[in-house]
Amino acid sequence: MTEKNWPLWEVFIRARNGLHHAHVGSVHAVDAEMAIENARDVYTRRGEGVSIWVVPSAQIVANDPGDKESLFDPALDKIYRHPTFYEIPDGVGNI
Amino acid sequence: MYSQALDQRDESPRGVDDAARLARFDERVAAEDKIEPNDWMPAAYRKTLIRQISQHAHSEIIGMQPEGNWLTRAPSLRRKAVLLAKVQDEAGHGLYLYAAAETLGITREELVDQLLTGKAKYSSIFNYPTLTWADMGAIGWLVDGAAIMNQVPICRCSYGPYARAMVRICKEESFHQRQGFEIMLTLSRGTDEQKAMAQDALDRWWWPSLMMFGPHDASSVHGEQSMTWKIKRFSNDELRQKFVDATVPQADFLGLRVPDDELRYDAGSGHYVFGEPDWDEFAAVLRGEGPCNEQRMAHRRRAHDDGAWVREAAEAHAAKHKAAVA
């Protein structure tokens, strides 16, 4: 194979106005313009979106999956951060 | 995240912790945890997934040909628009799946190369010709119906990117199957000639559709390990039975006859009993001796070569603009 690999782009789509962009997949493209066009053809054939972001995959920084426990476990035992932790007597009404 | 750039975590030297990592992996899979690209996974799991996902992607791409054959001859503008949308979907499905396979550390170019050189396989069903318009109906109804049977359980596959691609594909396949059934319904309620055309298509596509589920469980090479890894959820024979049970009543509704003399409903088990597909034919098609194997590959290679100048022009355009900005 003589052809060189085209850069990979991650595709984020806003489904409707008012919603955030969410990751939907990826496309290969030589430049940003083609990445948008390809993302439009591949990921919005049924009205799935009103806005597309593309980001070069190489630009995304992710945490090491091996650090999952040290990063996220400390939040697990802090249930007092959730409103359901607190008991409010019935008579108080909505709070 | 689909990025292949992030996917190089298990290159550490093999050693004592391999057994521990394997045990941890098996536990996670057993607990229905999803495995993501950056997670450690056994080399054989990675290899199996690359093989399966890429075969699946190639099938979508080659699968555009039998239907593309009828695009210019669809009987109405509505039918043409629908068929065009379906063929575009197949291209989209191929791309979702290539992207999922790439998260496992193989490049798109390698994948395409494996298809073009014949190293990788695609579904045997696409090596049968589409002789009449009714074949567009039979393919949607039977071939996409069988594909849905196969694919819905893969939405729960242990490998996250494959499962997510499958969710998207299954939603779209449902349109494919229904438009196929609608064609069959229209033909079967039409003139005698139209009805005969529908019956002929069913006669030709029934057995190849049953073969899509692969060999019997007893002779399936990859079956058991894929079940343990939760890549596969049901065996080939289970899925084939589900397909027959779902499809025979639909054929009855169409007033068409399933071409199987041994077919009967067994009230005791609640299942249909059916005959054996011609496994010699299945093996021959897999060996490349089906009616259209050569044609399909020749067409794909030609399309790839014919598109070379477009790819070169795109690269040159991007390089020029990059230089202008710099």
Coordinates of C-alpha atoms in Angstrom, one line a residue:
Chain A
M1 CA 0.0 0.0 0.0
T2 CA 1.5 3.3 -1.1
E3 CA -1.1 5.6 0.2
K4 CA -0.5 7.3 3.5
N5 CA -2.8 7.2 6.4
W6 CA -5.3 10.1 6.5
P7 CA -5.6 11.8 9.9
L8 CA -8.4 10.7 12.2
W9 CA -10.9 13.2 13.6
E10 CA -13.3 12.7 16.5
V11 CA -16.9 13.9 15.7
F12 CA -19.1 15.7 18.2
I13 CA -22.7 16.5 17.3
R14 CA -25.3 18.8 18.9
A15 CA -28.6 16.9 18.5
R16 CA -30.8 19.9 19.0
N17 CA -30.4 23.6 20.0
G18 CA -30.0 23.8 23.7
L19 CA -28.2 20.4 24.1
H20 CA -24.4 20.0 24.4
H21 CA -22.3 18.4 21.7
A22 CA -21.8 14.7 22.3
H23 CA -19.2 12.3 20.8
V24 CA -20.7 10.1 18.1
G25 CA -17.7 8.5 16.4
S26 CA -14.8 9.3 14.1
V27 CA -13.9 9.9 10.5
H28 CA -10.7 10.1 8.4
A29 CA -10.1 13.3 6.4
V30 CA -7.2 15.2 4.9
D31 CA -8.3 18.5 6.5
A32 CA -10.9 20.0 8.8
E33 CA -13.3 21.0 6.0
M34 CA -13.4 17.4 4.7
A35 CA -13.8 16.1 8.2
I36 CA -16.9 18.2 8.6
E37 CA -18.3 17.0 5.3
N38 CA -17.5 13.4 6.0
A39 CA -19.0 13.7 9.5
R40 CA -22.2 15.2 8.0
D41 CA -22.5 12.3 5.5
V42 CA -21.7 9.5 8.0
Y43 CA -23.4 10.7 11.2
T44 CA -26.3 12.9 10.2
R45 CA -28.3 11.1 7.6
R46 CA -31.5 11.1 9.7
G47 CA -31.5 14.6 11.2
E48 CA -29.3 13.6 14.1
G49 CA -27.8 17.0 14.5
V50 CA -27.8 20.8 14.0
S51 CA -24.1 21.4 14.7
I52 CA -20.9 19.4 14.2
W53 CA -17.5 19.7 15.9
V54 CA -14.5 17.8 14.6
V55 CA -11.3 17.6 16.6
P56 CA -8.0 15.9 15.5
S57 CA -7.9 12.7 17.5
A58 CA -4.2 13.2 18.2
Q59 CA -5.1 16.4 20.1
I60 CA -7.2 14.6 22.6
V61 CA -5.6 13.9 25.9
A62 CA -7.1 11.1 28.0
N63 CA -6.3 9.8 31.5
D64 CA -4.5 6.5 31.8
P65 CA -7.2 3.8 32.4
G66 CA -4.9 2.3 35.0
D67 CA -5.5 5.4 37.1
K68 CA -9.2 4.8 37.3
E69 CA -9.3 3.9 41.0
S70 CA -7.1 6.8 42.2
L71 CA -9.0 9.3 40.1
F72 CA -12.6 8.3 40.6
D73 CA -12.9 6.1 43.7
P74 CA -12.5 9.0 46.2
A75 CA -15.9 10.3 45.0
L76 CA -17.7 7.1 45.7
D77 CA -17.9 7.4 49.5
K78 CA -18.9 11.1 49.6
I79 CA -22.6 10.4 49.4
Y80 CA -23.2 13.6 51.4
R81 CA -22.6 15.5 48.1
H82 CA -26.0 14.3 46.9
P83 CA -29.3 15.9 48.0
T84 CA -30.8 12.5 48.8
F85 CA -28.3 12.1 51.7
Y86 CA -30.3 14.5 53.8
E87 CA -33.6 13.6 55.4
I88 CA -36.2 16.4 55.4
P89 CA -39.3 16.0 57.5
D90 CA -42.6 15.7 55.5
G91 CA -44.0 18.9 56.9
V92 CA -41.3 21.0 55.4
G93 CA -42.6 20.9 51.9
N94 CA -40.4 21.3 48.8
I95 CA -36.8 22.0 49.6
Chain B
M1 CA -13.2 7.5 22.5
Y2 CA -12.4 6.0 19.1
S3 CA -8.9 7.3 18.8
Q4 CA -6.4 4.7 17.8
A5 CA -3.7 7.1 18.9
L6 CA -4.7 6.4 22.5
D7 CA -4.7 2.7 22.0
Q8 CA -1.2 1.5 22.7
R9 CA -1.4 0.6 26.4
D10 CA -0.7 -3.1 26.4
E11 CA 2.7 -3.1 24.8
S12 CA 4.4 -3.5 28.2
P13 CA 6.6 -6.6 28.5
R14 CA 4.8 -9.9 29.1
G15 CA 5.5 -11.1 32.6
V16 CA 4.1 -12.2 35.9
D17 CA 1.3 -9.7 35.8
D18 CA -0.2 -11.1 32.6
A19 CA -2.0 -13.8 34.5
A20 CA -3.4 -11.2 36.9
R21 CA -4.5 -8.9 34.1
L22 CA -6.1 -11.8 32.3
A23 CA -8.0 -12.8 35.5
R24 CA -9.1 -9.1 35.9
F25 CA -10.2 -9.0 32.3
D26 CA -12.2 -12.2 32.6
E27 CA -13.9 -10.9 35.7
R28 CA -14.8 -7.6 34.0
V29 CA -16.3 -9.4 31.0
A30 CA -18.2 -11.8 33.2
A31 CA -19.6 -8.9 35.1
E32 CA -20.9 -7.3 31.9
D33 CA -18.4 -4.5 32.2
K34 CA -17.5 -2.9 28.8
I35 CA -14.0 -3.2 27.5
E36 CA -12.8 0.1 26.0
P37 CA -9.9 0.7 23.6
N38 CA -7.4 1.8 26.2
D39 CA -8.1 -1.1 28.5
W40 CA -5.8 -4.1 28.7
M41 CA -7.1 -7.1 26.7
P42 CA -5.7 -10.4 25.7
A43 CA -4.1 -10.5 22.3
A44 CA -6.5 -13.2 21.1
Y45 CA -9.5 -11.1 22.1
R46 CA -8.1 -8.2 20.1
K47 CA -7.4 -10.4 17.1
T48 CA -10.8 -12.0 17.2
L49 CA -12.5 -8.6 17.3
I50 CA -10.4 -7.2 14.5
R51 CA -11.2 -10.2 12.4
Q52 CA -15.0 -10.1 13.1
I53 CA -15.5 -6.3 13.0
S54 CA -13.5 -5.9 9.8
Q55 CA -15.3 -8.8 8.1
H56 CA -18.5 -7.2 9.1
A57 CA -17.3 -3.8 7.7
H58 CA -16.2 -5.4 4.4
S59 CA -19.6 -7.1 4.1
E60 CA -21.3 -3.7 4.4
I61 CA -19.1 -2.3 1.7
I62 CA -19.4 -5.3 -0.7
G63 CA -23.1 -5.4 0.1
M64 CA -23.6 -2.1 -1.7
Q65 CA -23.0 -3.9 -5.0
P66 CA -25.9 -6.3 -5.3
E67 CA -28.3 -3.5 -4.6
G68 CA -26.4 -0.8 -6.4
N69 CA -27.1 -3.0 -9.4
W70 CA -30.8 -2.0 -9.4
L71 CA -30.5 1.8 -8.6
T72 CA -30.9 2.9 -12.2
R73 CA -33.7 0.4 -12.8
A74 CA -35.9 0.9 -9.7
P75 CA -39.6 0.9 -10.8
S76 CA -40.4 4.3 -9.4
L77 CA -38.8 7.5 -8.1
R78 CA -39.9 6.6 -4.6
R79 CA -38.3 3.1 -4.8
K80 CA -35.2 4.6 -6.2
A81 CA -34.9 7.2 -3.5
V82 CA -35.4 4.5 -0.8
L83 CA -32.9 2.1 -2.4
L84 CA -30.3 4.9 -2.7
A85 CA -30.8 5.8 1.0
K86 CA -30.3 2.1 1.8
V87 CA -27.1 1.8 -0.2
Q88 CA -25.8 4.9 1.5
D89 CA -26.6 3.4 4.8
E90 CA -24.5 0.3 3.9
A91 CA -21.6 2.6 3.2
G92 CA -22.2 4.4 6.6
H93 CA -22.3 1.0 8.4
G94 CA -19.0 0.1 6.8
L95 CA -17.5 3.3 8.1
Y96 CA -18.8 3.0 11.7
L97 CA -17.4 -0.5 11.8
Y98 CA -14.0 0.4 10.2
A99 CA -13.7 3.1 12.9
A100 CA -14.5 0.5 15.6
A101 CA -11.9 -1.9 14.2
E102 CA -9.3 0.9 14.1
T103 CA -9.6 1.4 17.9
L104 CA -8.0 -2.0 18.2
G105 CA -4.8 -0.8 16.6
I106 CA -5.1 -1.5 12.9
T107 CA -5.2 1.2 10.3
R108 CA -8.0 1.9 7.8
E109 CA -5.4 1.5 5.0
E110 CA -4.5 -2.0 6.3
L111 CA -8.1 -2.9 6.6
V112 CA -8.9 -1.8 3.0
D113 CA -5.8 -3.6 1.8
Q114 CA -6.9 -6.8 3.4
L115 CA -10.2 -6.6 1.5
L116 CA -8.7 -5.7 -1.8
T117 CA -6.0 -8.4 -1.7
G118 CA -8.6 -11.0 -0.7
K119 CA -6.9 -11.7 2.6
A120 CA -10.1 -10.7 4.5
K121 CA -13.5 -12.3 4.0
Y122 CA -16.9 -10.8 3.7
S123 CA -20.3 -12.4 4.1
S124 CA -21.0 -15.2 1.6
I125 CA -24.5 -13.8 0.8
F126 CA -23.2 -11.0 -1.3
N127 CA -21.7 -13.4 -3.8
Y128 CA -25.1 -14.2 -5.2
P129 CA -26.5 -12.2 -8.1
T130 CA -29.5 -9.9 -8.0
L131 CA -31.4 -11.0 -11.1
T132 CA -34.8 -9.2 -10.7
W133 CA -36.3 -6.2 -8.9
A134 CA -37.9 -8.7 -6.5
D135 CA -34.4 -9.5 -5.2
M136 CA -34.3 -6.0 -3.7
G137 CA -37.3 -7.1 -1.7
A138 CA -35.9 -10.4 -0.8
I139 CA -32.6 -9.0 0.3
G140 CA -34.2 -6.4 2.5
W141 CA -36.6 -8.8 4.0
L142 CA -34.4 -11.9 4.4
V143 CA -30.8 -10.8 4.2
D144 CA -31.3 -7.7 6.4
G145 CA -33.7 -9.7 8.5
A146 CA -31.0 -12.3 9.1
A147 CA -28.4 -9.6 9.7
I148 CA -30.7 -8.0 12.4
M149 CA -31.1 -11.4 14.1
N150 CA -27.3 -11.6 14.2
Q151 CA -26.6 -8.0 15.1
V152 CA -29.1 -7.1 17.8
P153 CA -27.3 -9.3 20.4
I154 CA -24.0 -7.7 19.3
C155 CA -25.4 -4.4 20.7
R156 CA -24.5 -6.0 24.1
C157 CA -21.0 -7.1 23.0
S158 CA -18.3 -6.7 25.6
Y159 CA -16.2 -4.4 23.4
G160 CA -17.6 -0.9 23.8
P161 CA -16.9 0.6 20.3
Y162 CA -18.3 -2.4 18.5
A163 CA -21.4 -2.5 20.7
R164 CA -22.0 1.3 20.1
A165 CA -21.6 1.0 16.3
M166 CA -24.0 -1.9 16.4
V167 CA -26.7 0.1 18.2
R168 CA -26.6 2.7 15.5
I169 CA -26.6 0.1 12.7
C170 CA -29.5 -1.9 14.1
K171 CA -31.7 1.2 14.2
E172 CA -31.0 1.8 10.6
E173 CA -31.3 -1.9 9.5
S174 CA -34.9 -1.9 10.7
F175 CA -35.8 0.5 7.9
H176 CA -33.9 -1.8 5.5
Q177 CA -35.9 -4.9 6.5
R178 CA -39.3 -3.1 6.4
Q179 CA -38.7 -1.5 3.0
G180 CA -37.8 -5.0 1.7
F181 CA -40.9 -6.6 3.1
E182 CA -42.9 -3.8 1.6
I183 CA -41.5 -4.6 -1.9
M184 CA -42.4 -8.3 -1.3
L185 CA -45.8 -7.4 -0.2
T186 CA -46.5 -5.1 -3.2
L187 CA -45.3 -7.8 -5.6
S188 CA -47.2 -10.6 -3.8
R189 CA -50.4 -8.6 -4.0
G190 CA -49.8 -7.7 -7.7
T191 CA -50.2 -9.6 -11.0
D192 CA -49.5 -13.3 -11.4
E193 CA -46.2 -12.3 -13.0
Q194 CA -45.2 -10.1 -10.1
K195 CA -46.2 -12.8 -7.6
A196 CA -44.1 -15.3 -9.5
M197 CA -41.2 -12.9 -9.4
A198 CA -41.5 -12.6 -5.6
Q199 CA -41.7 -16.4 -5.2
D200 CA -38.6 -16.8 -7.5
A201 CA -36.6 -14.3 -5.3
L202 CA -37.6 -16.2 -2.1
D203 CA -36.6 -19.5 -3.7
R204 CA -33.2 -18.2 -4.5
W205 CA -32.5 -16.2 -1.3
W206 CA -33.9 -18.5 1.3
W207 CA -31.1 -21.0 1.7
P208 CA -28.2 -18.5 1.3
S209 CA -29.9 -16.4 4.0
L210 CA -29.9 -19.4 6.4
M211 CA -26.3 -19.9 5.6
M212 CA -25.6 -16.4 6.8
F213 CA -25.7 -17.7 10.4
G214 CA -22.6 -19.8 9.7
P215 CA -21.9 -23.5 10.2
H216 CA -23.6 -25.7 12.8
D217 CA -22.4 -25.0 16.3
A218 CA -20.6 -28.4 16.4
S219 CA -18.4 -27.3 13.5
S220 CA -18.1 -23.6 14.3
V221 CA -14.4 -22.7 14.8
H222 CA -14.7 -19.5 16.8
G223 CA -18.1 -20.0 18.6
E224 CA -17.3 -21.0 22.1
Q225 CA -14.5 -18.6 22.9
S226 CA -16.6 -15.7 21.5
M227 CA -19.5 -16.7 23.8
T228 CA -17.2 -16.6 26.8
W229 CA -15.9 -13.2 25.8
K230 CA -19.4 -12.0 25.3
I231 CA -18.7 -11.0 21.7
K232 CA -21.4 -13.5 20.7
R233 CA -24.5 -14.0 22.8
F234 CA -26.3 -16.8 20.9
S235 CA -24.9 -19.7 18.9
N236 CA -25.2 -19.9 15.1
D237 CA -27.9 -22.6 15.4
E238 CA -29.9 -20.7 18.0
L239 CA -30.0 -17.6 15.7
R240 CA -30.9 -19.6 12.6
Q241 CA -33.8 -21.1 14.5
K242 CA -35.0 -17.7 15.7
F243 CA -34.8 -16.4 12.1
V244 CA -36.8 -19.3 10.7
D245 CA -39.4 -19.0 13.5
A246 CA -39.8 -15.2 12.8
T247 CA -39.7 -15.4 9.0
V248 CA -42.0 -18.4 8.0
P249 CA -45.2 -16.7 9.3
Q250 CA -44.2 -13.6 7.3
A251 CA -43.9 -15.7 4.1
D252 CA -47.3 -17.2 4.9
F253 CA -48.7 -13.6 5.2
L254 CA -47.2 -12.9 1.8
G255 CA -48.8 -16.0 0.4
L256 CA -45.4 -17.3 -0.7
R257 CA -43.9 -20.8 -0.2
V258 CA -40.7 -21.3 1.7
P259 CA -38.6 -23.6 -0.6
D260 CA -38.1 -26.4 2.0
D261 CA -40.0 -29.7 1.8
E262 CA -39.1 -30.6 5.3
L263 CA -40.4 -27.3 6.8
R264 CA -43.2 -27.9 9.4
Y265 CA -44.3 -26.3 12.6
D266 CA -43.7 -28.4 15.7
A267 CA -46.4 -27.5 18.2
G268 CA -44.6 -29.4 21.0
S269 CA -41.5 -27.2 20.9
G270 CA -43.2 -24.1 19.4
H271 CA -40.5 -24.0 16.7
Y272 CA -40.3 -24.7 13.0
V273 CA -38.4 -27.8 12.0
F274 CA -36.5 -27.1 8.8
G275 CA -34.2 -28.8 6.3
E276 CA -30.4 -28.6 5.9
P277 CA -28.8 -25.9 3.9
D278 CA -26.4 -27.1 1.2
W279 CA -23.2 -26.8 3.2
D280 CA -21.0 -27.8 0.2
E281 CA -22.4 -24.8 -1.6
F282 CA -21.6 -22.7 1.5
A283 CA -18.0 -23.9 1.6
A284 CA -17.6 -23.3 -2.2
V285 CA -18.8 -19.7 -1.9
L286 CA -16.4 -19.1 1.0
R287 CA -13.6 -20.6 -1.1
G288 CA -14.4 -18.0 -3.7
E289 CA -16.4 -20.2 -6.1
G290 CA -19.8 -18.5 -5.7
P291 CA -21.6 -17.0 -8.7
C292 CA -20.3 -13.5 -8.2
N293 CA -17.1 -13.6 -6.0
E294 CA -14.8 -12.6 -8.8
Q295 CA -17.2 -9.9 -10.1
R296 CA -17.6 -8.4 -6.6
M297 CA -13.8 -8.2 -5.9
A298 CA -13.0 -6.9 -9.4
H299 CA -15.6 -4.2 -9.0
R300 CA -14.3 -3.1 -5.6
R301 CA -10.7 -3.0 -6.8
R302 CA -11.7 -1.0 -9.9
A303 CA -13.7 1.4 -7.8
H304 CA -10.7 1.8 -5.4
D305 CA -8.3 2.4 -8.3
D306 CA -10.7 4.8 -10.1
G307 CA -10.9 6.8 -6.9
A308 CA -7.2 7.1 -6.5
W309 CA -7.0 10.5 -8.3
V310 CA -9.7 11.9 -6.0
R311 CA -7.7 10.9 -2.9
E312 CA -4.5 12.3 -4.4
A313 CA -6.2 15.6 -5.3
A314 CA -7.6 15.8 -1.7
E315 CA -4.2 15.3 -0.2
A316 CA -2.6 17.8 -2.6
H317 CA -5.4 20.4 -1.8
A318 CA -4.8 19.9 2.0
A319 CA -1.1 20.2 1.6
K320 CA -1.3 23.3 -0.4
H321 CA -3.6 25.0 2.1
K322 CA -1.5 23.9 5.0
A323 CA 1.6 25.5 3.2
A324 CA -0.4 28.7 2.6
V325 CA -1.3 29.0 6.3
A326 CA 2.2 28.2 7.5

